[in-house]
Amino acid sequence: MAPQNNELEMFTFDQIKDEFIGEIGTEKRIQYEQELQLVVVGEMIRKVRLERKMTQTDLGKLIGVQRAQISKLENNTTNVTMETILKVFGALKAKVNFNVELMNTKIQSAG
């Protein structure tokens, strides 16, 4: 329905992402969602590190990397492995939970 007079048309965030990034399942949308998740992980690392009153250098020493690597992790400027993420959160004494969601997939058990 087109807006009339001075009415503003409202859109959900999902509608905006569908329009400008791509619909769910498209390569561009998948890449966007993955990059967003890495940003969130970086922010969580920074937040927990600061709560523990640690510097990037302190955290780097605990897992055997330079301060610059911790900075890159926190600022999402590097590819990161699950092993590194687990090492970082382990050094921060933070519990890590991963939620795996299968979309449009039917799982059958053997038997």
Coordinates of C-alpha atoms in Angstrom, one line a residue:
M1 CA 0.0 0.0 0.0
A2 CA 1.5 3.3 -1.1
P3 CA 1.7 6.1 1.5
Q4 CA -0.9 8.8 1.2
N5 CA -0.2 12.4 1.8
N6 CA 2.4 12.7 4.6
E7 CA 2.2 9.1 5.8
L8 CA 5.5 7.3 6.0
E9 CA 5.7 3.7 4.8
M10 CA 7.2 1.5 7.4
F11 CA 9.5 -1.5 6.7
T12 CA 10.9 -4.2 9.0
F13 CA 14.7 -4.6 9.3
D14 CA 14.3 -8.0 7.6
Q15 CA 12.5 -6.4 4.6
I16 CA 15.3 -3.9 4.3
K17 CA 18.0 -6.6 4.4
D18 CA 16.0 -8.6 1.8
E19 CA 15.9 -5.6 -0.5
F20 CA 19.4 -4.3 -0.1
I21 CA 21.5 -7.3 0.9
G22 CA 19.6 -10.2 -0.5
E23 CA 17.0 -12.7 0.7
I24 CA 17.8 -15.4 3.3
G25 CA 19.8 -18.2 1.6
T26 CA 21.4 -16.1 -1.0
E27 CA 25.2 -16.0 -1.1
K28 CA 25.4 -12.3 -0.3
R29 CA 23.0 -12.6 2.7
I30 CA 24.9 -15.6 4.1
Q31 CA 28.2 -13.7 3.9
Y32 CA 26.5 -10.7 5.6
E33 CA 25.2 -12.8 8.4
Q34 CA 28.5 -14.5 9.0
E35 CA 30.4 -11.2 9.1
L36 CA 27.9 -9.9 11.5
Q37 CA 28.4 -12.9 13.8
L38 CA 32.1 -12.3 13.8
V39 CA 31.6 -8.7 14.8
V40 CA 29.5 -9.9 17.7
V41 CA 32.2 -12.4 18.7
G42 CA 34.8 -9.6 18.6
E43 CA 32.6 -7.3 20.8
M44 CA 32.1 -10.2 23.3
I45 CA 35.8 -10.8 23.5
R46 CA 36.4 -7.1 24.2
K47 CA 33.6 -6.8 26.7
V48 CA 34.7 -9.9 28.7
R49 CA 38.4 -8.8 28.6
L50 CA 37.5 -5.4 30.0
E51 CA 35.3 -7.0 32.7
R52 CA 38.3 -9.1 33.7
K53 CA 40.4 -5.9 33.8
M54 CA 42.8 -7.3 31.3
T55 CA 44.7 -5.5 28.6
Q56 CA 45.0 -6.9 25.1
T57 CA 48.7 -7.6 26.0
D58 CA 47.6 -9.6 29.1
L59 CA 45.2 -11.7 27.1
G60 CA 47.7 -12.2 24.2
K61 CA 50.3 -13.5 26.7
L62 CA 47.8 -16.0 28.1
I63 CA 47.1 -17.6 24.7
G64 CA 50.6 -17.0 23.1
V65 CA 49.9 -14.2 20.6
Q66 CA 50.9 -10.6 20.3
R67 CA 48.6 -7.7 21.4
A68 CA 48.0 -6.9 17.8
Q69 CA 46.3 -10.2 17.2
I70 CA 43.9 -9.6 20.1
S71 CA 43.2 -6.2 18.6
K72 CA 42.4 -7.8 15.2
L73 CA 40.1 -10.3 16.9
E74 CA 38.2 -7.6 18.7
N75 CA 37.9 -5.4 15.6
N76 CA 37.1 -8.2 13.2
T77 CA 40.0 -7.5 10.9
T78 CA 41.2 -11.1 10.6
N79 CA 39.8 -14.5 10.0
V80 CA 39.6 -16.5 13.1
T81 CA 39.4 -20.2 13.8
M82 CA 37.2 -21.9 16.3
E83 CA 40.3 -23.0 18.2
T84 CA 41.4 -19.4 18.7
I85 CA 38.0 -18.3 19.9
L86 CA 37.9 -21.2 22.4
K87 CA 41.4 -20.3 23.6
V88 CA 40.5 -16.7 24.1
F89 CA 37.4 -17.4 26.0
G90 CA 39.1 -20.1 28.0
A91 CA 41.8 -17.6 29.0
L92 CA 39.1 -15.2 30.0
K93 CA 37.4 -18.0 32.0
A94 CA 34.2 -17.6 30.1
K95 CA 31.9 -20.4 29.1
V96 CA 31.2 -20.7 25.4
N97 CA 28.0 -22.1 24.0
F98 CA 27.4 -22.6 20.3
N99 CA 23.9 -22.8 18.9
V100 CA 23.6 -24.6 15.5
E101 CA 20.4 -24.1 13.6
L102 CA 19.6 -26.1 10.6
M103 CA 17.3 -24.3 8.2
N104 CA 15.1 -26.1 5.7
T105 CA 16.8 -29.4 6.5
K106 CA 15.1 -32.6 7.5
I107 CA 17.2 -34.8 9.8
Q108 CA 16.5 -38.5 9.8
S109 CA 17.9 -40.9 12.4
A110 CA 19.2 -44.3 11.3
G111 CA 17.0 -47.2 12.3

